């Protein structure tokens, strides 16, 4: 049975797609919609920066108007000349200076010279929004890497656990066959054979559970990879192996030692995107406070205009064709509650300062915890090696004693279960080590560092 499984595995590997963790991550970066949304957010921030730059340009408006009035505008010229010279008659003359139709076109230009610093602060906020969008995109990338590590190595873990349980099931089957033969020869009691039967049945149930777990793990990997060209023909066969896919990054403890805890903490404080995003928000709060303060300052601007009109109309001849000027405005009292808004902006800065301080403490604690998890997992692995050797030797002795009629079935079963438990525990420790190591690299914002541990 074991020989058949090994032959099947070799045949499948020859036709399987070799996929490393690094290649998988490149495909995730290419296909993940969440990351694409983050990239669009960066593009949006850049467009808003371009919009902020337009605040330094003048406002130019084209205005057109048409008005119909019931009666033309008239000018009544009355000159009492007789009071000056009695021989002259009085002049009483009325003249239309407009028609019933009044139409005008106006080009209006307004250019702000001084806004109290609002334009400068708005531009700075737009720049900070671009930086923040980039940091959030970087955070999305490293979080995707951490999720991929969990899924990629989780699939390998489930596959290796299934292979271990299949070996255990095969061992229990052989033990049952030996027990049946010994019972028929009268060397053991029926109870011993029944004990072997129960152990074999339980092992088959555990194998079925492991197959279900492997199917779920494969589905999770397919979901995060999002590459139908690779996953289209990938299936799990009856022997518990994956067809048409070979994950080549090993599930094992790296021989490379970690740097000091302080070096990782320095990297985290210097480059972790979530911390950088909080720093951005702190700077944005300062700029928003400057904008609120600008409401107390005057605004100064240039203005000008040109009027298009019918100069054949006397009224229009009295209106100048163009005008320019300068205007200044300062608000004495405003319904906006300027003082309270400015005070709130100062409080917001204090709020973010506290958030940043607490975030630093939390991230340093998480870094220390993750570092210790890596170290502890490696130490646990080294300690489990002797346990594994003992379990192998104990099973060998118990099987030999049982075959010679000198042992009992329960001891063989316990020895085999102890061996499988030790093997599975070692694989789980290796998995925990890799997860903790990946987390440490993610906190350091250095994914390439993870790959160096397995070169």
Coordinates of N, CA and C in Angstrom, one line a residue, residues 137-295:
X137 N -1.5 51.2 0.9 CA -1.3 50.2 -0.1 C -0.2 49.2 0.3
X138 N 0.9 49.8 0.9 CA 2.0 48.9 1.4 C 1.5 48.0 2.5
X139 N 0.7 48.6 3.4 CA 0.1 47.8 4.5 C -0.7 46.6 3.9
X140 N -1.5 46.9 2.8 CA -2.3 45.9 2.2 C -1.4 44.8 1.6
X141 N -0.3 45.2 1.0 CA 0.7 44.2 0.5 C 1.2 43.3 1.5
X142 N 1.7 43.8 2.6 CA 2.3 43.0 3.6 C 1.3 42.1 4.4
X143 N 0.0 42.6 4.5 CA -1.0 41.8 5.1 C -1.4 40.7 4.2
X144 N -1.4 40.9 2.9 CA -1.6 39.9 1.9 C -0.5 38.8 2.0
X145 N 0.7 39.2 2.2 CA 1.8 38.3 2.3 C 1.6 37.4 3.5
X146 N 1.2 38.0 4.6 CA 1.0 37.2 5.9 C -0.2 36.2 5.6
X147 N -1.2 36.7 5.0 CA -2.3 35.8 4.7 C -1.9 34.6 3.8
X148 N -1.1 35.0 2.8 CA -0.6 33.9 1.9 C 0.3 32.9 2.6
X149 N 1.1 33.4 3.5 CA 2.0 32.4 4.2 C 1.1 31.5 5.0
X150 N 0.1 32.0 5.7 CA -0.8 31.1 6.5 C -1.5 30.1 5.5
X151 N -1.9 30.6 4.4 CA -2.7 29.7 3.5 C -1.7 28.7 2.8
X152 N -0.6 29.2 2.3 CA 0.4 28.4 1.5 C 0.9 27.2 2.4
X153 N 1.4 27.6 3.6 CA 2.0 26.6 4.5 C 0.9 25.9 5.2
X154 N -0.2 26.5 5.3 CA -1.4 25.7 5.9 C -1.8 24.5 5.0
X155 N -1.7 24.8 3.7 CA -2.0 23.7 2.8 C -0.9 22.6 2.9
X156 N 0.3 23.0 3.0 CA 1.4 22.0 3.1 C 1.2 21.2 4.4
X157 N 0.9 22.0 5.5 CA 0.7 21.3 6.8 C -0.4 20.3 6.7
X158 N -1.5 20.6 6.2 CA -2.6 19.7 6.1 C -2.3 18.5 5.2
X159 N -1.5 18.7 4.1 CA -1.1 17.6 3.3 C -0.2 16.7 4.0
X160 N 0.8 17.2 4.7 CA 1.7 16.3 5.5 C 1.1 15.6 6.6
X161 N 0.1 16.3 7.3 CA -0.6 15.6 8.3 C -1.4 14.5 7.8
X162 N -2.1 14.7 6.6 CA -2.8 13.6 6.0 C -1.9 12.4 5.6
X163 N -0.7 12.7 5.1 CA 0.2 11.6 4.8 C 0.6 10.9 6.0
X164 N 0.8 11.6 7.1 CA 1.2 11.0 8.4 C 0.0 10.1 8.9
X165 N -1.2 10.6 8.8 CA -2.3 9.8 9.2 C -2.6 8.6 8.3
X166 N -2.3 8.7 7.0 CA -2.4 7.6 6.1 C -1.4 6.5 6.5
X167 N -0.2 6.9 6.9 CA 0.8 6.0 7.3 C 0.4 5.3 8.6
X168 N -0.2 6.1 9.5 CA -0.7 5.5 10.8 C -1.8 4.5 10.5
X169 N -2.7 4.9 9.6 CA -3.8 4.0 9.2 C -3.3 2.7 8.6
X170 N -2.3 2.8 7.7 CA -1.7 1.6 7.2 C -1.0 0.8 8.2
X171 N -0.3 1.4 9.2 CA 0.3 0.7 10.3 C -0.7 0.0 11.2
X172 N -1.9 0.6 11.4 CA -2.9 0.0 12.2 C -3.5 -1.2 11.4
X173 N -3.6 -1.1 10.1 CA -4.1 -2.1 9.3 C -3.2 -3.4 9.3
X174 N -1.9 -3.1 9.2 CA -0.9 -4.2 9.3 C -1.0 -4.9 10.7
X175 N -1.1 -4.0 11.7 CA -1.2 -4.5 13.1 C -2.5 -5.4 13.3
X176 N -3.6 -4.9 12.6 CA -4.9 -5.7 12.7 C -4.7 -7.1 12.0
X177 N -4.0 -7.1 10.9 CA -3.8 -8.3 10.1 C -2.9 -9.3 11.0
X178 N -1.9 -8.7 11.7 CA -1.1 -9.6 12.5 C -1.9 -10.1 13.7
X179 N -2.8 -9.2 14.2 CA -3.6 -9.6 15.4 C -4.6 -10.7 15.0
X180 N -5.1 -10.7 13.8 CA -6.1 -11.7 13.3 C -5.3 -13.0 13.1
X181 N -4.1 -13.0 12.6 CA -3.3 -14.2 12.4 C -2.9 -14.8 13.8
X182 N -2.6 -13.9 14.8 CA -2.2 -14.4 16.1 C -3.4 -15.0 16.8
X183 N -4.6 -14.4 16.6 CA -5.8 -14.9 17.2 C -6.2 -16.3 16.7
X184 N -6.0 -16.4 15.4 CA -6.3 -17.7 14.7 C -5.3 -18.8 15.2
X185 N -4.1 -18.4 15.5 CA -3.2 -19.4 16.1 C -3.3 -19.6 17.6
X186 N -4.2 -18.9 18.2 CA -4.5 -19.0 19.6 C -3.4 -18.3 20.5
X187 N -2.7 -17.4 19.9 CA -1.6 -16.7 20.7 C -2.1 -15.5 21.4
X188 N -3.2 -14.9 21.0 CA -3.8 -13.8 21.7 C -5.3 -14.0 21.8
X189 N -5.8 -13.2 22.8 CA -7.3 -13.3 23.0 C -8.0 -12.5 22.0
X190 N -9.3 -12.7 21.9 CA -10.2 -12.0 21.0 C -10.2 -10.5 21.3
X191 N -10.1 -10.2 22.6 CA -10.0 -8.8 23.0 C -8.9 -8.0 22.4
X192 N -7.7 -8.7 22.2 CA -6.6 -8.0 21.6 C -6.9 -7.7 20.1
X193 N -7.5 -8.7 19.5 CA -7.8 -8.4 18.1 C -8.9 -7.3 17.9
X194 N -9.9 -7.3 18.8 CA -10.9 -6.2 18.8 C -10.3 -4.9 19.0
X195 N -9.3 -4.8 19.9 CA -8.6 -3.6 20.2 C -7.9 -3.1 19.0
X196 N -7.3 -4.0 18.2 CA -6.6 -3.6 17.0 C -7.6 -3.1 15.9
X197 N -8.8 -3.8 15.9 CA -9.9 -3.4 15.0 C -10.4 -2.0 15.3
X198 N -10.6 -1.7 16.5 CA -11.1 -0.3 16.9 C -10.1 0.7 16.6
X199 N -8.8 0.4 16.8 CA -7.7 1.4 16.5 C -7.7 1.7 15.0
X200 N -7.9 0.6 14.2 CA -7.8 0.8 12.8 C -9.0 1.6 12.3
X201 N -10.2 1.4 12.9 CA -11.4 2.1 12.5 C -11.3 3.6 12.9
X202 N -10.7 3.9 14.1 CA -10.5 5.3 14.5 C -9.5 6.0 13.6
X203 N -8.5 5.3 13.2 CA -7.5 5.9 12.3 C -8.1 6.3 10.9
X204 N -9.0 5.4 10.5 CA -9.7 5.7 9.2 C -10.6 7.0 9.3
X205 N -11.2 7.2 10.5 CA -12.0 8.4 10.7 C -11.2 9.6 10.8
X206 N -10.0 9.5 11.4 CA -9.1 10.6 11.5 C -8.6 11.0 10.1
X207 N -8.4 10.0 9.3 CA -7.9 10.2 7.9 C -8.9 11.0 7.1
X208 N -10.2 10.6 7.3 CA -11.3 11.3 6.6 C -11.4 12.7 7.0
X209 N -11.2 13.0 8.3 CA -11.2 14.4 8.8 C -10.1 15.2 8.2
X210 N -8.9 14.5 8.1 CA -7.8 15.2 7.5 C -8.0 15.5 6.0
X211 N -8.6 14.6 5.3 CA -8.9 14.9 3.9 C -9.9 16.1 3.8
X212 N -10.9 16.2 4.6 CA -11.8 17.3 4.6 C -11.0 18.6 4.9
X213 N -10.1 18.6 5.9 CA -9.3 19.7 6.2 C -8.4 20.1 5.0
X214 N -7.9 19.1 4.3 CA -7.0 19.4 3.2 C -7.8 20.1 2.1
X215 N -9.1 19.6 1.9 CA -9.9 20.2 0.8 C -10.2 21.6 1.1
X216 N -10.5 21.9 2.4 CA -10.8 23.3 2.8 C -9.5 24.2 2.6
X217 N -8.4 23.6 3.0 CA -7.1 24.4 2.8 C -6.8 24.7 1.4
X218 N -7.1 23.7 0.5 CA -6.9 23.9 -0.9 C -7.8 25.0 -1.5
X219 N -9.1 25.0 -1.0 CA -10.0 26.0 -1.4 C -9.6 27.4 -1.0
X220 N -9.0 27.5 0.2 CA -8.5 28.8 0.7 C -7.3 29.2 -0.1
X221 N -6.5 28.3 -0.5 CA -5.3 28.7 -1.3 C -5.8 29.1 -2.7
X222 N -6.7 28.4 -3.3 CA -7.2 28.8 -4.6 C -7.9 30.2 -4.5
X223 N -8.5 30.5 -3.4 CA -9.2 31.8 -3.3 C -8.2 32.9 -3.2
X224 N -7.1 32.8 -2.5 CA -6.2 33.9 -2.3 C -5.3 34.0 -3.6
X225 N -5.0 32.9 -4.3 CA -4.2 32.9 -5.5 C -4.9 33.5 -6.6
X226 N -6.1 33.2 -6.8 CA -7.0 33.7 -7.9 C -6.3 33.6 -9.3
X227 N -5.8 32.4 -9.6 CA -5.2 32.1 -10.8 C -5.8 30.8 -11.4
X228 N -6.7 30.9 -12.3 CA -7.4 29.8 -12.8 C -6.5 28.9 -13.7
X229 N -5.5 29.5 -14.3 CA -4.6 28.8 -15.1 C -3.8 27.7 -14.3
X230 N -3.5 28.0 -13.1 CA -2.8 27.1 -12.3 C -3.7 26.1 -11.6
X231 N -4.8 26.6 -11.0 CA -5.7 25.9 -10.2 C -6.8 25.1 -10.9
X232 N -6.9 25.3 -12.2 CA -8.0 24.7 -13.0 C -8.1 23.2 -12.8
X233 N -6.9 22.5 -12.9 CA -6.9 21.0 -12.9 C -6.4 20.4 -11.6
X234 N -6.3 21.3 -10.5 CA -5.8 20.8 -9.3 C -6.9 20.1 -8.5
X235 N -6.6 18.9 -8.1 CA -7.6 18.1 -7.3 C -6.8 17.3 -6.2
X236 N -7.6 16.7 -5.3 CA -7.0 15.8 -4.3 C -7.4 14.4 -4.7
X237 N -6.5 13.5 -4.9 CA -6.8 12.1 -5.3 C -7.1 11.2 -4.1
X238 N -7.4 9.9 -4.3 CA -7.7 9.0 -3.3 C -6.5 8.7 -2.3
X239 N -5.3 8.9 -2.8 CA -4.2 8.6 -2.0 C -3.8 9.8 -1.1
X240 N -4.6 10.9 -1.1 CA -4.3 12.0 -0.2 C -3.3 12.9 -0.7
X241 N -3.0 12.9 -2.0 CA -2.0 13.8 -2.6 C -2.7 14.8 -3.5
X242 N -2.1 15.9 -3.8 CA -2.6 17.0 -4.7 C -2.1 16.7 -6.1
X243 N -3.0 16.6 -7.0 CA -2.7 16.4 -8.4 C -2.4 17.8 -9.1
X244 N -1.4 17.8 -9.9 CA -1.1 19.0 -10.8 C -0.6 20.2 -10.1
X245 N -0.2 20.1 -8.8 CA 0.3 21.2 -8.1 C 1.3 20.7 -7.1
X246 N 2.5 21.3 -7.1 CA 3.6 21.0 -6.1 C 4.1 22.2 -5.5
X247 N 3.8 22.4 -4.2 CA 4.3 23.5 -3.4 C 5.7 23.2 -3.0
X248 N 6.7 24.0 -3.5 CA 8.1 23.6 -3.4 C 8.8 24.4 -2.2
X249 N 8.1 25.4 -1.6 CA 8.7 26.0 -0.5 C 8.5 25.1 0.7
X250 N 9.6 24.8 1.4 CA 9.5 23.7 2.5 C 8.9 24.2 3.8
X251 N 8.2 23.3 4.4 CA 7.7 23.6 5.8 C 8.7 23.1 6.8
X252 N 9.6 24.0 7.2 CA 10.7 23.5 8.1 C 11.2 24.7 8.8
X253 N 12.0 24.4 9.8 CA 12.7 25.4 10.6 C 13.9 25.9 9.9
X254 N 14.1 27.2 9.8 CA 15.3 27.7 9.2 C 16.5 27.7 10.1
X255 N 17.7 27.4 9.5 CA 18.9 27.4 10.3 C 19.5 28.8 10.6
X256 N 19.0 29.8 9.8 CA 19.5 31.1 10.1 C 18.9 31.7 11.4
X257 N 19.8 32.3 12.1 CA 19.4 32.9 13.4 C 18.9 34.3 13.2
X258 N 18.0 34.7 14.1 CA 17.4 36.0 14.1 C 18.4 37.1 14.5
X259 N 18.2 38.3 14.1 CA 19.0 39.4 14.6 C 18.5 39.7 16.0
X260 N 19.0 40.7 16.6 CA 18.6 41.1 17.9 C 17.2 41.7 17.9
X261 N 16.5 41.6 19.0 CA 15.1 42.1 19.1 C 15.1 43.6 18.9
X262 N 16.1 44.3 19.4 CA 16.2 45.8 19.2 C 16.3 46.2 17.8
X263 N 17.0 45.4 17.0 CA 17.1 45.8 15.5 C 15.7 45.6 14.8
X264 N 14.9 44.6 15.2 CA 13.6 44.5 14.6 C 12.7 45.6 15.1
X265 N 12.8 46.0 16.4 CA 12.0 47.0 16.9 C 12.3 48.4 16.2
X266 N 13.5 48.6 15.9 CA 13.9 49.8 15.2 C 13.3 49.8 13.8
X267 N 13.4 48.7 13.2 CA 12.8 48.6 11.8 C 11.3 48.9 11.9
X268 N 10.6 48.3 12.9 CA 9.2 48.5 13.0 C 8.8 50.0 13.2
X269 N 9.5 50.6 14.1 CA 9.2 52.1 14.3 C 9.6 52.9 13.1
X270 N 10.5 52.5 12.3 CA 11.0 53.3 11.2 C 10.1 53.1 9.9
X271 N 9.5 51.9 9.8 CA 8.9 51.6 8.5 C 7.6 51.0 8.5
X272 N 7.0 50.6 9.6 CA 5.7 49.9 9.6 C 4.6 50.8 9.1
X273 N 3.9 50.5 8.0 CA 3.0 51.4 7.3 C 1.9 51.9 8.2
X274 N 1.4 51.1 9.1 CA 0.3 51.6 10.0 C 0.8 52.7 10.9
X275 N 2.0 52.6 11.4 CA 2.6 53.7 12.2 C 2.8 55.0 11.3
X276 N 3.3 54.8 10.1 CA 3.5 55.9 9.2 C 2.2 56.6 8.9
X277 N 1.2 55.8 8.7 CA -0.1 56.4 8.4 C -0.6 57.3 9.6
X278 N -0.4 56.8 10.8 CA -0.8 57.7 12.0 C 0.1 59.0 12.0
X279 N 1.3 58.9 11.6 CA 2.2 60.1 11.6 C 1.6 61.0 10.5
X280 N 1.2 60.5 9.4 CA 0.6 61.3 8.4 C -0.7 62.0 8.9
X281 N -1.5 61.3 9.6 CA -2.7 61.9 10.2 C -2.4 63.0 11.2
X282 N -1.3 62.8 11.9 CA -0.8 63.9 12.8 C -0.5 65.2 12.1
X283 N 0.3 65.0 11.0 CA 0.6 66.2 10.2 C -0.6 66.8 9.5
X284 N -1.5 66.0 9.1 CA -2.8 66.5 8.5 C -3.6 67.3 9.5
X285 N -3.6 66.8 10.8 CA -4.3 67.6 11.8 C -3.7 69.0 12.0
X286 N -2.4 69.1 11.9 CA -1.7 70.4 12.1 C -2.1 71.3 10.9
X287 N -2.1 70.7 9.7 CA -2.5 71.6 8.6 C -4.0 72.0 8.6
X288 N -4.9 71.1 9.1 CA -6.3 71.5 9.3 C -6.4 72.6 10.4
X289 N -5.6 72.5 11.4 CA -5.6 73.6 12.4 C -5.2 74.9 11.8
X290 N -4.2 74.9 10.9 CA -3.8 76.1 10.2 C -5.0 76.7 9.3
X291 N -5.7 75.8 8.7 CA -6.9 76.2 7.9 C -7.9 76.9 8.8
X292 N -8.2 76.3 9.9 CA -9.2 76.9 10.9 C -8.7 78.3 11.3
X293 N -7.4 78.4 11.6 CA -6.9 79.7 12.1 C -6.9 80.7 11.0
X294 N -6.9 80.3 9.7 CA -6.9 81.3 8.6 C -8.2 82.0 8.5
X295 N -9.3 81.5 9.2 CA -10.6 82.2 9.2 C -10.5 83.5 9.9

